[in-house]
Coordinates of N, CA and C in Angstrom, one line a residue:
M1 N -19.7 52.0 -2.7 CA -20.5 52.0 -4.0 C -21.7 52.3 -3.6
Q2 N -22.3 52.6 -3.3 CA -23.2 53.3 -2.8 C -23.3 54.9 -3.1
T3 N -21.9 55.8 -2.8 CA -21.4 56.8 -3.3 C -21.3 57.2 -4.5
H4 N -20.9 56.0 -5.3 CA -20.5 56.0 -6.6 C -21.8 56.0 -7.8
L5 N -23.0 55.2 -6.7 CA -24.3 55.2 -8.0 C -25.0 56.5 -7.0
N6 N -24.8 56.9 -6.2 CA -25.3 58.6 -5.8 C -25.2 59.7 -6.7
D7 N -23.2 60.1 -7.0 CA -22.8 60.5 -7.4 C -22.4 60.1 -9.4
N8 N -22.3 58.8 -9.6 CA -21.6 59.2 -11.3 C -23.1 58.2 -11.9
C9 N -23.9 57.5 -11.2 CA -25.1 57.0 -11.8 C -26.4 57.5 -11.5
P10 N -26.3 58.8 -11.6 CA -28.0 59.3 -11.2 C -29.2 58.9 -11.8
K11 N -28.9 57.5 -13.4 CA -29.9 57.0 -13.7 C -30.2 55.6 -13.2
A12 N -29.7 55.4 -12.8 CA -29.3 53.9 -11.8 C -30.9 54.3 -10.6
P13 N -31.5 52.8 -10.9 CA -32.7 53.0 -9.8 C -32.8 52.8 -8.4
N14 N -33.2 53.3 -8.1 CA -33.5 53.4 -6.4 C -33.7 52.5 -5.7
S15 N -34.3 51.2 -6.2 CA -33.8 49.7 -5.8 C -33.0 49.7 -5.6
A16 N -31.8 50.1 -6.4 CA -30.2 49.2 -6.8 C -30.0 49.6 -5.2
K17 N -29.7 51.2 -5.2 CA -29.0 52.2 -4.3 C -29.5 51.5 -3.2
T18 N -30.9 51.3 -2.9 CA -31.6 50.5 -2.0 C -30.6 49.4 -1.2
K19 N -30.4 48.6 -2.1 CA -30.2 47.2 -2.3 C -28.6 47.6 -1.6
S20 N -27.8 48.3 -2.4 CA -26.8 48.4 -1.7 C -26.2 48.9 -0.6
T21 N -27.1 49.6 0.1 CA -27.6 50.1 1.8 C -27.2 49.4 2.3
K22 N -28.3 48.4 2.0 CA -28.8 46.8 2.5 C -28.0 45.8 2.8
I23 N -27.0 45.6 2.3 CA -25.5 44.6 1.8 C -24.7 45.5 2.5
L24 N -24.6 46.9 2.5 CA -23.5 47.3 3.0 C -23.6 47.2 4.6
E25 N -25.0 47.0 4.8 CA -25.6 47.1 6.6 C -25.6 45.8 6.9
L26 N -24.8 45.0 6.1 CA -24.9 43.2 6.6 C -24.1 42.8 7.7
P27 N -24.8 42.3 8.8 CA -22.9 42.3 9.6 C -22.3 41.0 8.7
V28 N -21.2 40.9 9.7 CA -20.0 40.6 9.3 C -20.3 39.3 10.2
P29 N -19.8 38.1 9.6 CA -20.0 37.1 10.7 C -18.3 36.9 11.5
S30 N -18.3 36.9 12.4 CA -17.1 36.6 13.0 C -16.4 35.1 12.8
I31 N -15.0 35.0 13.5 CA -14.3 34.0 13.5 C -14.9 32.4 14.2
N32 N -15.7 32.9 15.3 CA -16.2 31.8 16.3 C -17.7 31.7 15.7
E33 N -18.0 32.6 14.8 CA -19.4 32.0 14.5 C -19.0 31.3 13.3
I34 N -17.8 31.6 12.5 CA -18.1 30.8 11.4 C -17.3 29.6 11.5
S35 N -16.6 29.5 12.1 CA -16.2 28.2 13.2 C -17.3 27.1 13.4
S36 N -18.4 28.0 14.0 CA -19.3 26.9 14.7 C -20.2 26.6 13.1
Q37 N -20.6 27.5 12.6 CA -21.4 26.8 11.6 C -20.5 25.4 10.5
S38 N -19.3 25.7 10.5 CA -18.3 24.6 9.6 C -18.8 23.6 10.7
S39 N -18.5 23.6 11.7 CA -18.5 22.3 12.6 C -20.2 21.8 12.2
A40 N -21.1 22.1 12.4 CA -22.3 22.3 12.4 C -22.6 21.7 11.0
A41 N -22.3 21.7 9.6 CA -22.0 21.7 8.7 C -21.1 20.4 8.5
K42 N -20.5 20.0 9.4 CA -19.6 18.8 8.7 C -20.3 17.7 8.7
K43 N -21.3 16.8 9.6 CA -21.7 15.8 9.7 C -23.1 15.7 8.2
P44 N -23.8 16.7 7.7 CA -24.4 16.5 6.6 C -23.3 16.4 6.0
K45 N -22.4 16.9 5.2 CA -21.7 17.1 4.2 C -21.0 15.5 4.2
K46 N -20.8 15.3 5.3 CA -20.0 13.8 5.4 C -21.4 12.5 4.6
N47 N -22.2 12.7 5.0 CA -23.2 12.2 5.2 C -23.7 12.4 3.4
L48 N -24.1 13.4 2.4 CA -23.9 13.6 1.6 C -22.2 12.7 1.0
K49 N -21.4 12.6 1.2 CA -20.4 12.6 0.3 C -20.6 11.1 0.4
T50 N -21.0 10.4 1.6 CA -20.9 8.7 1.7 C -21.9 8.2 0.7
Q51 N -23.0 9.0 0.5 CA -23.8 9.0 0.0 C -24.6 8.8 -1.4
A52 N -23.3 9.9 -1.8 CA -22.9 9.7 -3.1 C -22.0 8.7 -3.2
L53 N -21.5 8.0 -2.7 CA -20.6 6.8 -3.4 C -21.2 5.6 -3.6
F54 N -22.1 5.9 -2.8 CA -23.0 4.8 -2.5 C -24.1 4.5 -3.7
A55 N -24.8 5.8 -4.0 CA -25.4 5.7 -5.0 C -24.9 5.6 -6.5
A56 N -23.8 5.9 -6.6 CA -23.1 6.1 -7.9 C -22.7 4.5 -8.2
G57 N -22.2 3.8 -7.3 CA -22.2 2.2 -7.1 C -20.9 2.5 -7.4
I58 N -19.9 3.5 -7.2 CA -18.7 3.6 -7.1 C -17.8 2.5 -6.3
P59 N -16.9 1.5 -7.1 CA -16.1 0.6 -6.4 C -14.8 1.5 -4.8
F60 N -15.3 0.6 -3.5 CA -14.3 1.1 -2.7 C -13.1 1.2 -3.1
S61 N -12.3 0.5 -3.5 CA -10.6 0.6 -3.8 C -10.5 1.8 -4.5
S62 N -11.6 2.5 -5.3 CA -11.4 3.4 -6.1 C -10.9 5.0 -4.9
L63 N -10.9 4.8 -3.3 CA -10.7 5.8 -2.6 C -9.4 5.6 -2.2
E64 N -8.5 4.7 -2.5 CA -6.6 4.7 -2.4 C -6.5 4.3 -3.2
N65 N -6.8 4.7 -4.4 CA -6.5 5.1 -6.3 C -5.1 6.7 -5.6
N66 N -4.3 6.3 -5.6 CA -3.1 7.6 -5.9 C -3.9 8.9 -7.0
Y67 N -4.3 8.5 -8.0 CA -5.3 9.9 -8.3 C -5.8 10.3 -7.8
I68 N -6.8 9.3 -7.5 CA -8.3 10.1 -7.2 C -7.4 11.0 -5.6
I69 N -7.2 10.4 -5.2 CA -6.7 11.0 -3.9 C -6.1 12.2 -4.6
Q70 N -5.5 12.8 -4.7 CA -4.4 13.9 -5.6 C -5.8 15.0 -6.3
F71 N -6.5 14.4 -7.0 CA -7.6 15.1 -7.1 C -8.2 15.5 -6.1
F72 N -9.1 15.5 -5.3 CA -9.5 15.6 -4.3 C -8.4 16.6 -3.7
Q73 N -7.9 16.5 -3.3 CA -6.3 17.0 -2.4 C -6.4 18.7 -3.4
R74 N -6.1 18.3 -5.1 CA -6.2 19.7 -5.6 C -7.3 20.6 -5.5
L75 N -8.6 20.0 -5.7 CA -10.1 20.7 -5.4 C -9.8 21.6 -4.0
R76 N -9.4 20.6 -2.8 CA -9.7 21.0 -1.7 C -8.6 20.4 -0.6
P77 N -7.3 21.2 -0.4 CA -6.2 20.0 0.6 C -7.0 19.6 1.8
A78 N -7.9 20.3 2.3 CA -8.1 19.8 3.2 C -9.1 18.7 3.8
F79 N -10.1 18.4 2.1 CA -11.0 17.0 2.5 C -9.8 16.1 2.3
K80 N -10.2 15.2 3.1 CA -10.3 14.2 3.2 C -10.9 12.8 2.8
L81 N -10.8 12.1 1.7 CA -11.7 10.9 1.6 C -11.5 9.8 2.3
P82 N -12.6 9.2 2.8 CA -12.8 7.7 4.5 C -12.1 6.8 3.5
N83 N -11.4 6.0 4.1 CA -10.3 4.8 3.4 C -11.1 3.5 3.4
R84 N -11.4 2.9 2.5 CA -12.2 1.8 2.2 C -12.7 0.9 3.2
K85 N -12.0 0.8 4.7 CA -12.6 -0.1 5.9 C -13.4 0.9 6.3
K86 N -13.1 1.8 6.6 CA -14.6 3.1 7.2 C -15.7 3.2 6.3
L87 N -15.3 3.2 5.4 CA -16.9 3.0 4.1 C -17.8 1.9 4.5
A88 N -16.7 1.4 4.3 CA -17.4 -0.6 4.3 C -18.3 -0.6 5.3
N89 N -17.6 0.3 6.9 CA -18.4 -0.2 7.7 C -19.2 1.0 8.8
E90 N -18.5 1.8 9.5 CA -19.0 3.1 9.9 C -19.5 3.9 9.3
L91 N -19.3 4.4 8.0 CA -20.2 5.0 7.3 C -21.3 4.4 6.8
F92 N -21.1 2.9 6.3 CA -22.1 2.5 5.2 C -23.5 2.5 6.4
D93 N -22.6 2.1 7.7 CA -23.6 2.0 8.9 C -24.4 3.0 9.0
D94 N -23.8 3.6 8.8 CA -24.8 5.8 9.3 C -25.7 5.6 8.2
V95 N -24.9 5.5 6.9 CA -26.2 5.9 5.9 C -27.6 4.9 6.4
F96 N -27.2 3.6 6.4 CA -28.1 2.8 6.3 C -29.3 3.2 7.0
D97 N -28.8 3.5 8.2 CA -29.4 3.6 9.3 C -30.4 4.8 9.2
E98 N -30.1 5.7 8.6 CA -30.7 7.3 8.0 C -31.3 7.0 6.7
V99 N -31.2 6.1 5.7 CA -32.2 5.7 4.8 C -33.2 4.9 5.3
K100 N -32.7 3.9 6.1 CA -33.6 3.0 6.7 C -35.2 3.6 7.8
A101 N -34.6 4.8 8.5 CA -34.9 5.5 9.0 C -36.7 6.4 8.0
K102 N -35.8 7.3 7.1 CA -36.6 7.8 6.2 C -38.3 6.9 5.5
C103 N -37.3 5.6 5.2 CA -38.4 5.0 4.3 C -39.2 4.4 5.5
N104 N -38.9 4.2 6.8 CA -40.2 3.4 8.2 C -41.0 4.8 8.5
E105 N -40.6 5.8 7.9 CA -41.1 7.1 8.0 C -41.9 7.7 7.0
Q106 N -42.1 7.1 5.8 CA -42.7 7.3 4.8 C -43.9 6.0 4.9
I107 N -43.5 5.2 5.5 CA -44.2 3.6 4.9 C -45.5 4.2 6.0
L108 N -45.1 4.6 7.0 CA -46.2 5.0 8.6 C -47.3 5.9 8.1
Q109 N -46.7 7.1 7.0 CA -47.3 7.9 6.8 C -48.6 7.7 5.4
A110 N -48.3 6.6 5.1 CA -48.7 6.3 4.0 C -50.3 6.0 3.8
K111 N -51.2 6.5 3.1 CA -52.5 5.5 3.7 C -52.8 4.3 2.8
S112 N -51.5 4.1 2.1 CA -51.6 2.4 0.9 C -50.6 1.8 0.9
L113 N -50.8 0.4 0.9 CA -49.3 -0.1 0.9 C -49.8 -0.9 -0.2
T114 N -48.5 -1.6 -1.0 CA -48.1 -2.4 -2.0 C -47.0 -3.2 -1.5
M115 N -46.5 -4.5 -1.8 CA -45.7 -5.1 -1.1 C -45.7 -5.4 -2.9
V116 N -44.1 -5.5 -3.5 CA -44.0 -5.9 -4.7 C -42.3 -7.0 -4.1
S117 N -42.6 -7.9 -5.3 CA -41.2 -8.5 -4.7 C -40.4 -9.0 -6.4
D118 N -39.6 -9.4 -5.9 CA -38.5 -9.6 -8.0 C -37.1 -10.7 -7.1
G119 N -37.0 -11.2 -7.9 CA -36.0 -12.3 -7.8 C -34.9 -13.0 -8.1
W120 N -33.7 -12.8 -7.9 CA -32.6 -13.5 -9.1 C -31.5 -14.0 -8.4
S121 N -30.5 -14.0 -9.3 CA -29.0 -15.1 -8.5 C -27.8 -14.0 -9.1
N122 N -26.6 -13.8 -8.3 CA -26.3 -13.1 -7.6 C -24.8 -13.9 -8.3
I123 N -23.6 -13.0 -8.6 CA -22.2 -14.1 -9.2 C -22.3 -15.2 -8.6
N124 N -22.6 -15.4 -7.3 CA -22.6 -16.5 -6.5 C -23.2 -17.6 -7.1
R125 N -24.3 -17.3 -8.2 CA -25.4 -18.5 -8.0 C -26.6 -18.4 -6.9
E126 N -26.3 -17.3 -5.5 CA -27.0 -17.7 -4.8 C -28.3 -16.7 -5.0
L127 N -29.7 -17.2 -5.0 CA -31.0 -16.7 -4.9 C -31.1 -15.2 -3.6
V128 N -31.4 -14.3 -4.8 CA -31.5 -12.7 -4.3 C -33.2 -12.5 -4.0
Q129 N -33.5 -12.2 -3.2 CA -34.6 -11.4 -3.0 C -35.1 -9.6 -2.5
N130 N -35.8 -9.2 -3.8 CA -36.0 -7.7 -3.5 C -37.5 -7.8 -3.1
F131 N -37.4 -6.5 -2.3 CA -38.9 -6.0 -1.7 C -39.3 -4.2 -1.7
V132 N -40.0 -4.3 -2.7 CA -40.1 -3.1 -2.7 C -41.8 -2.9 -2.2
I133 N -41.7 -1.5 -1.3 CA -43.3 -1.4 -0.6 C -43.3 -0.2 -1.4
C134 N -44.9 -0.1 -2.1 CA -45.4 0.4 -2.7 C -45.7 1.6 -2.6
T135 N -46.0 2.9 -2.0 CA -46.6 3.8 -1.5 C -47.1 4.9 -2.5
P136 N -48.4 5.7 -2.6 CA -47.8 6.7 -3.4 C -46.1 7.4 -3.7
K137 N -45.1 7.4 -3.1 CA -43.7 6.9 -3.8 C -43.2 5.4 -3.5
P138 N -42.6 4.8 -4.5 CA -42.2 3.8 -4.2 C -41.0 3.6 -3.4
L139 N -40.6 3.0 -2.7 CA -39.4 2.7 -1.6 C -38.6 1.2 -2.4
F140 N -37.6 1.6 -2.4 CA -36.6 0.1 -2.1 C -36.7 -0.3 -0.6
F141 N -37.4 -1.3 0.2 CA -37.5 -1.7 1.4 C -36.2 -2.6 2.0
D142 N -36.2 -3.6 0.9 CA -35.0 -5.0 1.8 C -35.0 -5.8 0.7
T143 N -33.7 -6.4 1.0 CA -33.2 -7.2 0.3 C -32.5 -8.6 1.2
I144 N -33.1 -9.8 0.5 CA -32.4 -10.5 1.0 C -31.8 -11.8 0.2
Y145 N -31.2 -13.0 1.2 CA -30.9 -13.8 0.4 C -31.4 -15.7 0.8
S146 N -32.4 -15.7 -0.7 CA -33.6 -16.7 0.2 C -33.1 -18.0 0.4
G147 N -32.6 -18.5 0.0 CA -31.5 -19.9 -0.5 C -32.6 -21.0 -1.0
C148 N -33.6 -20.9 -1.5 CA -34.8 -21.4 -1.9 C -36.0 -20.2 -2.7
N149 N -35.3 -20.4 -3.3 CA -36.8 -19.8 -4.5 C -38.3 -20.4 -5.3
S150 N -38.1 -21.7 -4.8 CA -38.8 -22.5 -4.8 C -40.3 -21.8 -4.3
H151 N -40.1 -21.9 -2.5 CA -41.0 -22.1 -1.8 C -40.8 -20.7 -1.2
I152 N -39.9 -19.7 -1.9 CA -40.6 -18.0 -1.5 C -41.4 -17.7 -1.7
I153 N -42.5 -18.2 -2.3 CA -43.8 -17.6 -1.7 C -44.5 -17.8 -0.9
N154 N -44.4 -19.2 -0.6 CA -45.2 -19.9 0.4 C -44.3 -19.4 1.8
L155 N -43.7 -19.1 1.6 CA -43.0 -18.4 3.0 C -42.9 -16.8 3.0
L156 N -43.6 -16.4 2.5 CA -43.9 -15.2 2.3 C -45.0 -15.0 3.1
I157 N -46.1 -15.8 1.6 CA -47.5 -15.5 2.8 C -47.7 -15.9 3.8
G158 N -46.7 -17.0 4.0 CA -46.4 -17.6 5.6 C -46.4 -16.1 6.5
D159 N -45.6 -15.5 6.4 CA -45.3 -14.8 7.1 C -46.0 -13.4 7.1
I160 N -47.0 -13.2 5.9 CA -48.3 -12.2 6.0 C -49.2 -12.7 6.4
L161 N -49.3 -13.7 6.9 CA -50.8 -14.4 7.4 C -50.2 -14.5 9.1
K162 N -49.2 -14.1 9.5 CA -48.8 -14.2 10.9 C -49.4 -12.6 11.3
I163 N -50.1 -11.7 10.5 CA -50.0 -10.3 11.2 C -51.4 -10.1 11.4
D164 N -51.8 -9.9 12.9 CA -53.5 -10.0 13.3 C -54.4 -9.8 12.2
Q165 N -54.2 -8.6 11.4 CA -55.9 -8.5 10.7 C -55.6 -9.4 10.0
I166 N -54.8 -9.8 9.2 CA -55.0 -10.8 8.2 C -55.1 -12.2 8.6
K167 N -54.5 -12.6 9.7 CA -54.9 -13.7 10.4 C -56.3 -14.0 10.7
T168 N -56.9 -12.7 11.3 CA -58.4 -12.9 11.2 C -59.2 -13.0 10.2
V169 N -58.8 -12.5 9.3 CA -59.6 -12.9 8.1 C -59.5 -14.2 7.5
M170 N -58.1 -14.9 7.5 CA -58.0 -16.1 6.6 C -58.9 -16.9 7.9
E171 N -59.3 -16.9 9.1 CA -60.2 -17.6 10.1 C -61.2 -17.8 9.7
N172 N -61.8 -15.9 9.5 CA -63.5 -16.2 8.9 C -63.4 -16.9 7.8
A173 N -62.3 -16.9 6.8 CA -62.5 -17.3 5.6 C -62.9 -18.8 5.5
K174 N -61.7 -19.6 6.4 CA -61.9 -20.8 7.1 C -63.2 -21.6 7.6
K175 N -63.6 -20.5 8.3 CA -65.3 -20.6 9.1 C -66.2 -20.6 8.0
L176 N -66.2 -20.1 6.8 CA -67.5 -19.9 6.0 C -67.0 -21.3 4.9
V177 N -65.8 -21.3 5.0 CA -65.5 -22.6 4.0 C -66.1 -24.1 4.6
N178 N -65.9 -23.9 5.7 CA -66.2 -25.4 6.3 C -67.9 -25.4 6.7
Y179 N -68.7 -24.2 7.0 CA -69.6 -24.0 6.8 C -70.3 -24.9 5.8
F180 N -70.2 -24.5 4.0 CA -70.6 -25.4 2.9 C -70.4 -26.0 2.9
K181 N -69.2 -26.6 3.4 CA -68.8 -28.1 3.5 C -70.2 -29.1 4.4
V182 N -70.0 -28.4 5.6 CA -71.1 -28.8 6.1 C -72.9 -29.2 6.1
H183 N -73.1 -28.4 5.3 CA -74.1 -27.5 4.8 C -75.0 -28.3 3.4
I184 N -74.9 -29.2 3.3 CA -75.6 -29.5 1.6 C -76.6 -28.8 0.9
Q185 N -77.6 -28.1 1.8 CA -78.3 -27.7 0.9 C -78.3 -25.4 0.6
A186 N -77.0 -25.6 1.7 CA -76.0 -24.3 1.9 C -75.3 -24.1 -0.1
A187 N -74.8 -25.7 0.4 CA -73.4 -25.5 -0.5 C -74.1 -25.4 -2.0
A188 N -75.1 -26.2 -2.2 CA -76.3 -26.3 -3.7 C -77.1 -25.5 -4.0
K189 N -77.4 -24.0 -2.9 CA -77.6 -22.7 -3.4 C -76.1 -22.0 -3.5
L190 N -75.2 -22.1 -3.1 CA -74.6 -21.1 -3.4 C -73.8 -21.6 -5.0
K191 N -73.8 -22.9 -4.8 CA -73.2 -23.0 -6.8 C -74.5 -22.3 -7.9
R192 N -75.9 -22.9 -7.0 CA -76.4 -21.8 -8.3 C -76.3 -20.5 -8.6
I193 N -76.3 -19.7 -7.6 CA -75.8 -18.4 -7.8 C -74.8 -18.1 -8.5
Q194 N -73.5 -19.2 -8.3 CA -72.1 -19.2 -9.1 C -72.5 -19.4 -10.2
K195 N -73.2 -20.0 -10.6 CA -73.9 -20.6 -12.2 C -74.7 -19.3 -12.9
D196 N -75.6 -19.1 -11.9 CA -75.8 -17.7 -12.5 C -75.4 -16.5 -12.8
N197 N -74.4 -16.5 -12.3 CA -73.2 -14.8 -12.4 C -72.2 -15.2 -12.7
Y198 N -71.6 -16.4 -12.6 CA -70.2 -16.4 -13.2 C -70.1 -18.0 -14.5
N199 N -71.7 -18.4 -14.6 CA -71.2 -19.4 -15.6 C -70.6 -20.5 -15.3
K200 N -69.9 -20.7 -14.0 CA -69.4 -21.7 -13.8 C -69.4 -21.9 -11.6
E201 N -69.1 -23.4 -11.6 CA -69.0 -23.4 -9.9 C -67.3 -23.1 -9.7
I202 N -67.6 -22.4 -8.5 CA -65.7 -22.1 -7.9 C -65.8 -22.5 -6.6
A203 N -64.9 -23.6 -6.3 CA -64.7 -24.9 -5.7 C -64.0 -23.7 -4.6
L204 N -64.6 -24.0 -3.2 CA -63.8 -23.6 -2.1 C -63.1 -24.4 -1.3
N205 N -62.0 -24.0 -1.5 CA -60.9 -24.9 -0.7 C -60.1 -24.3 0.9
L206 N -60.1 -25.7 1.3 CA -58.8 -24.7 2.9 C -58.0 -25.2 2.7
P207 N -57.2 -24.2 3.1 CA -55.7 -24.1 2.8 C -54.8 -24.8 3.7
V208 N -53.6 -25.6 3.2 CA -53.1 -26.3 3.4 C -51.4 -26.3 3.7
L209 N -50.9 -26.8 4.3 CA -49.3 -26.5 4.6 C -48.5 -27.6 3.1
T210 N -47.4 -26.2 3.1 CA -46.9 -26.8 2.3 C -44.9 -27.0 2.0

């Protein structure tokens, strides 16, 4: 190509001639290098394939459909689809662990966190609860079968109160409430301040088990 550009294309820019020279000088990978690169790329492609199947919500049974199998074999004869059993077990666990690790990493790096939950019932009328961790980039964290939707908030708050920092705040709040319950003059002064600032009295209550 360089000879053609030099002899027959005098108006060709020098940059094109230089690029053609550089392309010709690129080393050609050996068979061993190609084999090594292919082996190294197998796992990411495998994960990408399974992630695509899960994310698209494709039924596992479709992987055993003859037309689907023939379609992928026509595209690439060496390509093999996993069977539904392997997809639902080994491959599912691999993708779950990978995604979970990425979520945990982003949670640890986040400067602020907010947990959001919502629930519904599945096709078997079982109550399901979703948990989303909101960082600067929202993450779907977990989904659980609650079994008892009426007490899910109480159970959730109970777990949150077991966190050391939250537990300390709650204990200090209890001490503060008990102080005003015991000291009548301090409680009366607090009520006057509440009326001056909020035009109403705000009762101080202690938490109880439900």
